[in-house]
Short mmCIF file of C-alpha atoms and ligand atoms in Angstrom, two decimals:
data_model
loop_
_atom_site.label_atom_id
_atom_site.label_comp_id
_atom_site.label_asym_id
_atom_site.label_seq_id
_atom_site.Cartn_x
_atom_site.Cartn_y
_atom_site.Cartn_z
CA UNK A 1 18.40 11.98 -8.88
CA UNK A 2 15.92 11.00 -6.14
CA UNK A 3 13.89 7.80 -6.22
CA UNK A 4 10.50 9.37 -5.74
CA UNK A 5 9.71 12.93 -4.67
CA UNK A 6 6.45 14.90 -4.50
CA UNK A 7 5.08 17.08 -7.28
CA UNK A 8 3.37 20.22 -5.99
CA UNK A 9 1.42 22.14 -8.59
CA UNK A 10 0.28 25.39 -7.02
CA UNK A 11 -3.11 25.04 -5.35
CA UNK A 12 -1.25 23.70 -2.33
CA UNK A 13 -0.04 27.28 -1.73
CA UNK A 14 -3.55 28.70 -2.11
CA UNK A 15 -5.19 26.21 0.24
CA UNK A 16 -2.43 26.26 2.86
CA UNK A 17 -2.54 30.06 2.82
CA UNK A 18 -6.27 29.82 3.46
CA UNK A 19 -5.54 27.71 6.56
CA UNK A 20 -2.99 30.22 7.81
CA UNK A 21 -5.18 33.24 7.03
CA UNK A 22 -8.16 31.72 8.84
CA UNK A 23 -6.16 30.31 11.77
CA UNK A 24 -7.39 26.74 11.08
CA UNK A 25 -4.08 24.92 11.26
CA UNK A 26 -4.83 21.96 13.49
CA UNK A 27 -7.16 18.96 13.33
CA UNK A 28 -10.34 21.04 13.17
CA UNK A 29 -11.11 23.04 10.05
CA UNK A 30 -12.87 22.65 6.72
CA UNK A 31 -10.13 20.97 4.67
CA UNK A 32 -10.21 17.71 6.62
CA UNK A 33 -13.87 17.17 5.74
CA UNK A 34 -13.27 18.38 2.19
CA UNK A 35 -10.40 15.94 1.77
CA UNK A 36 -12.45 13.06 3.14
CA UNK A 37 -15.38 13.90 0.86
CA UNK A 38 -13.10 14.23 -2.17
CA UNK A 39 -11.51 10.84 -1.46
CA UNK A 40 -14.87 9.13 -0.95
CA UNK A 41 -16.23 10.68 -4.13
CA UNK A 42 -13.18 9.83 -6.16
CA UNK A 43 -13.28 6.20 -5.08
CA UNK A 44 -17.06 5.85 -5.05
CA UNK A 45 -17.04 4.98 -1.35
CA UNK A 46 -19.72 5.97 1.13
CA UNK A 47 -17.17 7.72 3.33
CA UNK A 48 -13.51 8.13 4.21
CA UNK A 49 -11.63 8.93 7.41
CA UNK A 50 -8.44 10.95 7.04
CA UNK A 51 -5.72 9.98 9.49
CA UNK A 52 -2.13 10.71 10.42
CA UNK A 53 -0.54 8.00 8.29
CA UNK A 54 -1.23 4.95 6.17
CA UNK A 55 0.02 2.86 9.07
CA UNK A 56 -2.57 4.47 11.35
CA UNK A 57 -5.25 3.69 8.74
CA UNK A 58 -4.18 0.03 8.73
CA UNK A 59 -4.26 -0.07 12.53
CA UNK A 60 -7.77 1.42 12.57
CA UNK A 61 -8.91 -0.96 9.82
CA UNK A 62 -7.86 -3.97 11.91
CA UNK A 63 -9.65 -2.56 14.96
CA UNK A 64 -12.94 -1.75 13.21
CA UNK A 65 -13.11 -5.05 11.35
CA UNK A 66 -12.90 -6.80 14.70
CA UNK A 67 -9.50 -8.48 14.63
CA UNK A 68 -8.84 -9.58 18.20
CA UNK A 69 -5.64 -10.05 20.22
CA UNK A 70 -4.33 -13.55 19.55
CA UNK A 71 -5.96 -13.80 16.10
CA UNK A 72 -4.00 -14.47 12.94
CA UNK A 73 -4.09 -12.21 9.88
CA UNK A 74 -2.70 -13.23 6.49
CA UNK A 75 -0.26 -10.73 4.95
CA UNK A 76 1.82 -11.17 1.78
CA UNK A 77 5.45 -11.62 2.77
CA UNK A 78 6.75 -9.17 0.18
CA UNK A 79 5.68 -5.70 1.27
CA UNK A 80 6.78 -2.66 3.20
CA UNK A 81 6.54 -3.73 6.83
CA UNK A 82 3.66 -1.43 7.88
CA UNK A 83 0.72 -3.84 7.45
CA UNK A 84 2.46 -6.59 9.46
CA UNK A 85 3.35 -4.09 12.18
CA UNK A 86 -0.28 -2.94 12.34
CA UNK A 87 -1.34 -6.55 12.92
CA UNK A 88 1.01 -6.64 15.90
CA UNK A 89 -0.36 -3.31 17.23
CA UNK A 90 -3.73 -5.02 17.84
CA UNK A 91 -2.02 -7.97 19.53
CA UNK A 92 -2.67 -10.27 16.57
CA UNK A 93 -0.16 -12.35 14.60
CA UNK A 94 0.71 -11.88 10.94
CA UNK A 95 1.08 -15.10 8.94
CA UNK A 96 2.89 -14.78 5.67
CA UNK A 97 2.01 -16.04 2.20
CA UNK A 98 4.16 -15.83 -0.92
CA UNK A 99 3.57 -13.55 -3.91
CA UNK A 100 3.19 -14.62 -7.54
CA UNK A 101 6.09 -14.41 -9.96
CA UNK A 102 4.43 -12.23 -12.61
CA UNK A 103 2.57 -9.45 -10.78
CA UNK A 104 4.21 -9.83 -7.36
CA UNK A 105 0.90 -9.73 -5.49
CA UNK A 106 -0.30 -12.26 -2.90
CA UNK A 107 -0.37 -15.58 -4.76
CA UNK A 108 -4.02 -16.65 -4.70
CA UNK A 109 -3.23 -20.26 -5.69
CA UNK A 110 -0.82 -20.55 -2.78
CA UNK A 111 -3.33 -18.73 -0.58
CA UNK A 112 -5.98 -21.33 -1.43
CA UNK A 113 -3.61 -24.18 -0.71
CA UNK A 114 -2.40 -22.53 2.51
CA UNK A 115 -5.94 -22.01 3.79
CA UNK A 116 -6.89 -25.60 2.99
CA UNK A 117 -3.77 -27.23 4.44
CA UNK A 118 -2.74 -25.03 7.38
CA UNK A 119 -6.21 -24.35 8.82
CA UNK A 120 -9.15 -26.44 10.01
CA UNK A 121 -12.49 -25.64 11.61
CA UNK A 122 -12.71 -26.29 15.30
CA UNK A 123 -15.78 -25.21 17.31
CA UNK A 124 -16.85 -23.06 14.37
CA UNK A 125 -13.52 -21.22 14.24
CA UNK A 126 -10.89 -21.44 11.55
CA UNK A 127 -7.86 -22.55 13.53
CA UNK A 128 -4.26 -22.86 12.50
CA UNK A 129 -3.43 -26.57 12.87
CA UNK A 130 0.07 -25.70 14.15
CA UNK A 131 -0.37 -22.58 16.29
CA UNK A 132 -3.98 -23.19 17.36
CA UNK A 133 -4.80 -19.54 16.68
CA UNK A 134 -7.90 -18.27 14.88
CA UNK A 135 -7.59 -16.72 11.44
CA UNK A 136 -9.88 -13.72 11.06
CA UNK A 137 -8.65 -11.47 8.25
CA UNK A 138 -6.54 -11.07 5.12
CA UNK A 139 -4.61 -7.92 4.28
CA UNK A 140 -3.85 -7.72 0.58
CA UNK A 141 -1.16 -5.26 -0.48
CA UNK A 142 -1.25 -3.74 -3.95
CA UNK A 143 2.50 -3.97 -4.29
CA UNK A 144 4.19 -1.17 -6.25
CA UNK A 145 0.75 0.02 -7.38
CA UNK A 146 -0.49 -3.15 -9.06
CA UNK A 147 -3.80 -4.39 -7.62
CA UNK A 148 -4.11 -7.85 -6.09
CA UNK A 149 -6.57 -10.36 -7.56
CA UNK A 150 -9.41 -9.07 -5.41
CA UNK A 151 -12.19 -11.30 -6.75
CA UNK A 152 -10.33 -14.46 -5.80
CA UNK A 153 -9.39 -13.05 -2.40
CA UNK A 154 -13.04 -12.09 -1.82
CA UNK A 155 -14.08 -15.61 -2.83
CA UNK A 156 -11.81 -17.21 -0.21
CA UNK A 157 -12.80 -14.63 2.39
CA UNK A 158 -16.44 -15.52 1.80
CA UNK A 159 -15.69 -19.23 1.90
CA UNK A 160 -13.81 -19.01 5.20
CA UNK A 161 -15.65 -16.10 6.81
CA UNK A 162 -12.66 -13.73 6.83
CA UNK A 163 -12.55 -9.94 6.79
CA UNK A 164 -10.55 -8.31 4.01
CA UNK A 165 -8.41 -5.19 4.23
CA UNK A 166 -6.76 -3.69 1.18
CA UNK A 167 -3.45 -1.92 1.65
CA UNK A 168 -3.84 0.46 -1.28
CA UNK A 169 -1.13 2.80 -0.06
CA UNK A 170 0.83 2.37 -3.32
CA UNK A 171 -2.12 1.97 -5.66
CA UNK A 172 -4.38 5.01 -5.35
CA UNK A 173 -5.59 5.62 -8.91
CA UNK A 174 -4.97 2.03 -10.05
CA UNK A 175 -7.80 -0.12 -11.40
CA UNK A 176 -8.85 -3.73 -10.95
CA UNK A 177 -11.24 -4.70 -13.73
CA UNK A 178 -13.75 -1.82 -13.53
CA UNK A 179 -13.07 -0.92 -9.89
CA UNK A 180 -10.68 1.49 -8.20
CA UNK A 181 -7.88 0.23 -6.01
CA UNK A 182 -8.79 1.03 -2.43
CA UNK A 183 -12.28 -0.37 -3.03
CA UNK A 184 -11.38 -4.01 -3.43
CA UNK A 185 -11.90 -5.20 0.15
CA UNK A 186 -14.13 -4.55 3.18
CA UNK A 187 -11.87 -1.61 4.05
CA UNK A 188 -9.25 0.20 1.98
CA UNK A 189 -6.21 1.97 3.43
CA UNK A 190 -4.39 4.83 1.70
CA UNK A 191 -1.15 6.68 2.42
CA UNK A 192 -0.18 10.26 1.64
CA UNK A 193 3.44 9.98 2.67
CA UNK A 194 5.86 12.14 0.69
CA UNK A 195 6.80 9.38 -1.74
CA UNK A 196 3.26 8.22 -2.58
CA UNK A 197 1.15 9.06 -5.67
CA UNK A 198 -0.32 12.10 -3.95
CA UNK A 199 0.94 13.48 -0.68
CA UNK A 200 -0.06 15.50 2.36
CA UNK A 201 3.50 15.50 3.66
CA UNK A 202 2.42 12.60 5.81
CA UNK A 203 -1.03 11.14 6.18
CA UNK A 204 -3.43 8.37 5.38
CA UNK A 205 -7.07 7.46 5.04
CA UNK A 206 -9.43 4.59 5.54
CA UNK A 207 -12.29 4.13 3.04
CA UNK A 208 -15.29 1.86 3.30
CA UNK A 209 -19.00 1.52 2.61
CA UNK A 210 -19.60 0.35 6.17
CA UNK A 211 -20.66 3.57 7.89
CA UNK A 212 -20.54 1.93 11.33
CA UNK A 213 -16.86 1.10 10.77
CA UNK A 214 -16.19 4.59 9.44
CA UNK A 215 -17.81 6.11 12.48
CA UNK A 216 -15.85 3.79 14.80
CA UNK A 217 -12.58 4.61 13.02
CA UNK A 218 -13.23 8.34 13.29
CA UNK A 219 -14.08 7.92 16.98
CA UNK A 220 -10.95 5.89 17.72
CA UNK A 221 -8.77 8.28 15.73
CA UNK A 222 -9.89 11.22 17.89
CA UNK A 223 -9.10 9.70 21.30
CA UNK A 224 -12.54 8.03 21.55
CA UNK A 225 -14.22 11.06 23.03
CA UNK A 226 -17.79 10.28 24.05
CA UNK A 227 -18.75 13.46 25.80
CA UNK A 228 -16.92 16.60 24.72
CA UNK A 229 -18.49 18.65 27.52
CA UNK A 230 -17.78 16.32 30.40
CA UNK A 231 -14.59 15.03 28.69
CA UNK A 232 -15.54 11.38 29.00
CA UNK A 233 -13.81 8.65 27.00
CA UNK A 234 -15.40 5.20 26.98
CA UNK A 235 -12.53 3.48 25.14
CA UNK A 236 -8.79 3.79 24.70
CA UNK A 237 -8.44 5.81 21.52
CA UNK A 238 -5.60 7.28 19.50
CA UNK A 239 -4.51 10.67 18.24
CA UNK A 240 -4.54 9.64 14.59
CA UNK A 241 -6.08 12.74 13.04
CA UNK A 242 -4.76 14.58 10.02
CA UNK A 243 -4.36 18.34 10.43
CA UNK A 244 -6.25 20.91 8.36
CA UNK A 245 -2.90 22.10 6.93
CA UNK A 246 -2.09 18.61 5.69
CA UNK A 247 -5.61 18.06 4.38
CA UNK A 248 -5.33 21.35 2.45
CA UNK A 249 -2.30 19.95 0.66
CA UNK A 250 -4.20 16.72 0.10
CA UNK A 251 -7.17 18.48 -1.52
CA UNK A 252 -4.81 20.25 -3.92
CA UNK A 253 -2.93 17.02 -4.68
CA UNK A 254 -6.08 15.01 -5.37
CA UNK A 255 -6.96 17.45 -8.15
CA UNK A 256 -3.91 16.03 -9.95
CA UNK A 257 -4.29 12.34 -9.13
CA UNK A 258 -5.08 11.34 -12.73
CA UNK A 259 -2.15 13.32 -14.08
CA UNK A 260 0.16 11.71 -11.55
CA UNK A 261 -0.98 8.21 -12.46
CA UNK A 262 -0.66 9.00 -16.17
CA UNK A 263 2.86 10.34 -15.60
CA UNK A 264 3.91 7.22 -13.67
CA UNK A 265 2.46 4.94 -16.33
CA UNK A 266 4.28 6.85 -19.05
CA UNK A 267 7.56 6.63 -17.12
CA UNK A 268 7.07 2.87 -16.76
CA UNK A 269 6.27 2.52 -20.45
CA UNK A 270 9.48 4.33 -21.45
CA UNK A 271 11.61 2.29 -19.03
CA UNK A 272 10.16 -0.93 -20.42
CA UNK A 273 10.77 0.20 -23.98
CA UNK A 274 14.33 1.37 -23.33
CA UNK A 275 15.47 -1.49 -21.10
CA UNK A 276 13.74 -4.49 -22.61
CA UNK A 277 16.76 -5.41 -24.73
CA UNK A 278 19.24 -5.44 -21.84
CA UNK A 279 20.34 -9.06 -21.21
CA UNK A 280 18.89 -10.56 -18.02
CA UNK A 281 16.54 -7.66 -17.30
CA UNK A 282 12.86 -8.34 -16.67
CA UNK A 283 10.01 -6.35 -15.16
CA UNK A 284 6.96 -6.61 -12.99
CA UNK A 285 4.20 -7.47 -15.45
CA UNK A 286 0.78 -5.85 -15.59
CA UNK A 287 -2.18 -8.25 -15.64
CA UNK A 288 -4.79 -7.79 -18.35
CA UNK A 289 -7.34 -7.24 -15.57
CA UNK A 290 -5.27 -4.49 -13.99
CA UNK A 291 -4.13 -0.96 -14.53
CA UNK A 292 -1.21 -0.32 -12.20
CA UNK A 293 0.01 3.04 -10.97
CA UNK A 294 3.61 1.79 -11.41
CA UNK A 295 4.30 3.64 -8.18
CA UNK A 296 7.98 2.60 -8.35
CA UNK A 297 9.14 1.13 -11.62
CA UNK A 298 11.03 -2.03 -10.72
CA UNK A 299 13.37 -4.17 -12.79
CA UNK A 300 14.53 -7.69 -12.02
CA UNK A 301 18.05 -8.87 -12.81
CA UNK A 302 18.18 -12.53 -13.73
CA UNK A 303 21.47 -13.80 -12.24
CA UNK A 304 21.81 -16.34 -15.05
CA UNK A 305 21.90 -13.68 -17.76
CA UNK A 306 22.58 -10.25 -16.24
CA UNK A 307 26.21 -9.12 -16.03
CA UNK A 308 25.93 -8.05 -12.39
CA UNK A 309 23.62 -8.71 -9.44
CA UNK A 310 21.10 -6.23 -8.06
CA UNK A 311 23.39 -5.09 -5.19
CA UNK A 312 26.25 -4.29 -7.54
CA UNK A 313 23.91 -2.48 -9.93
CA UNK A 314 22.49 -0.53 -6.97
CA UNK A 315 25.96 0.53 -5.81
CA UNK A 316 26.98 1.61 -9.29
CA UNK A 317 23.80 3.62 -9.83
CA UNK A 318 24.04 5.27 -6.42
CA UNK A 319 27.64 6.12 -7.24
CA UNK A 320 26.40 7.77 -10.45
CA UNK A 321 24.07 9.91 -8.34
CA UNK A 322 20.95 7.94 -9.15
CA UNK A 323 18.91 6.83 -6.19
CA UNK A 324 17.61 3.29 -6.59
CA UNK A 325 16.11 0.91 -4.09
CA UNK A 326 15.95 -2.81 -3.40
CA UNK A 327 12.62 -4.38 -2.56
CA UNK A 328 11.84 -5.05 1.08
CA UNK A 329 13.22 -7.98 3.02
CA UNK A 330 10.45 -10.60 2.89
CA UNK A 331 8.69 -10.40 6.23
CA UNK A 332 8.92 -14.12 7.05
CA UNK A 333 12.69 -13.44 7.24
CA UNK A 334 12.36 -10.15 9.15
CA UNK A 335 13.83 -10.06 12.67
CA UNK A 336 10.91 -7.79 13.59
CA UNK A 337 8.48 -10.64 12.90
CA UNK A 338 10.74 -13.53 13.83
CA UNK A 339 8.96 -16.78 14.51
CA UNK A 340 5.86 -15.82 12.54
CA UNK A 341 3.99 -18.66 10.85
CA UNK A 342 4.48 -18.70 7.07
CA UNK A 343 4.07 -20.77 3.96
CA UNK A 344 7.06 -21.39 1.69
CA UNK A 345 7.88 -18.03 0.12
CA UNK A 346 10.42 -18.80 -2.59
CA UNK A 347 9.18 -16.20 -5.11
CA UNK A 348 9.39 -13.34 -2.62
CA UNK A 349 12.88 -14.44 -1.55
CA UNK A 350 14.02 -14.53 -5.14
CA UNK A 351 12.48 -11.14 -6.01
CA UNK A 352 14.08 -9.54 -2.96
CA UNK A 353 17.45 -10.78 -4.20
CA UNK A 354 17.01 -9.63 -7.78
CA UNK A 355 14.75 -6.55 -7.94
CA UNK A 356 15.76 -2.92 -8.21
CA UNK A 357 13.40 0.09 -8.24
CA UNK A 358 14.39 3.03 -10.43
CA UNK A 359 13.63 6.77 -10.08
CA UNK A 360 9.90 7.17 -10.62
CA UNK A 361 8.96 10.69 -9.52
CA UNK A 362 5.89 12.12 -11.21
CA UNK A 363 8.04 15.08 -12.26
CA UNK A 364 10.85 12.96 -13.77
CA UNK A 365 11.75 14.67 -17.04
CA UNK A 366 12.43 12.83 -20.26
CA UNK A 367 16.08 13.97 -20.08
CA UNK A 368 16.43 12.72 -16.49
CA UNK A 369 14.93 9.42 -17.46
CA UNK A 370 17.37 9.08 -20.34
CA UNK A 371 20.17 9.65 -17.83
CA UNK A 372 18.80 6.85 -15.65
CA UNK A 373 18.51 4.52 -18.63
CA UNK A 374 22.09 5.23 -19.71
CA UNK A 375 23.42 4.77 -16.17
CA UNK A 376 21.44 1.56 -15.75
CA UNK A 377 22.84 0.16 -18.98
CA UNK A 378 26.35 1.21 -17.96
CA UNK A 379 25.91 -0.36 -14.51
CA UNK A 380 24.97 -3.63 -16.19
CA UNK A 381 27.74 -3.57 -18.74
C1 PLP B 1 3.62 3.60 2.39
C2 PLP B 1 3.07 2.31 2.81
C3 PLP B 1 2.27 2.17 3.97
C4 PLP B 1 1.91 3.27 4.93
O1 PLP B 1 2.81 4.22 5.05
P1 PLP B 1 2.75 5.53 5.98
O2 PLP B 1 4.13 6.02 5.83
O3 PLP B 1 2.39 5.08 7.35
O4 PLP B 1 1.72 6.46 5.42
C5 PLP B 1 1.73 0.94 4.23
N1 PLP B 1 1.94 -0.11 3.43
C6 PLP B 1 2.69 -0.02 2.32
C7 PLP B 1 2.82 -1.22 1.45
C8 PLP B 1 3.30 1.19 1.98
O5 PLP B 1 4.06 1.26 0.88
#
């Protein structure tokens, strides 16, 4: 039983066939614009730029918001590595902050303390007292589909003059108070990788109300072509475009976004119900100001009360044919980002030791889920 696989409903065939029948298979063609318009409309954004991956969207977001080589960008330490890598792509340095113990999002109390203690103004710039580098942006990551506390992050960003980027690659369809995830920062980044809420096979998008940034992102994503007749490029751009074929799949998938989120939430609800009595098992909580997508339902095994640790449970479940996953290695410990500046990140370290994500495909049947529950209980016996 796979951890998380796509659910394709039927219009994908119709729209892809339309691409093939009309010969529009590459980056030109009507579905790219349709997909961008559908995303912008769905999220209530002024515009969206489709791109080749969520990682590409993060890279473009850092470029258009003006993060410079040598700058620092705050990233929560517990996340898939993509946002920290994107910071490095622009020659900047990720600095890592811990997540909170209940919702597992960037801890805004620790963020406040970190900003006040690690940074000081010098010549009008917010400089790291240790590294001497300038802090210019915060990337919040809506981990496992639960939004970050965007109002508090926006408050600090305002206070310190920082740009905000939301990594909403796991949270499309989630809500923060009355707002959609993806709309909680200056720029939102989405992913349509195969294991995300909706997929294009592989792909991403950047959404924002800043049309100048949107235009810049679109320009940079298409090799920064200034004069298509004379073939003149004024900047170094990227080939980050989504193809019409992929966008066709995306348009079909977006029609089912609400159903997918509902299905994930239902799966999470059943897991919580069925597993809440198991000794030593706890879950990522949902804040009363949030509606998570529960992209991957994730349990935590308390070593003081659970019969086995997360690695043993993982091995047993994998052996039973049930694909589970540990959370990511906290990035302040990652060899890829060795030497990065970080606050103390005890919560993330503990979660990485104890958490286990369970099969969460949109199409997971009730019978399959019962199998997972039984195997999970057996693994913990
Ligand atoms: C999936 C994901 C991304 C981007 O992924 P792509 O595979 O590049 O589309 C970025 N950040 C997080 C937290 C993710 O889970």
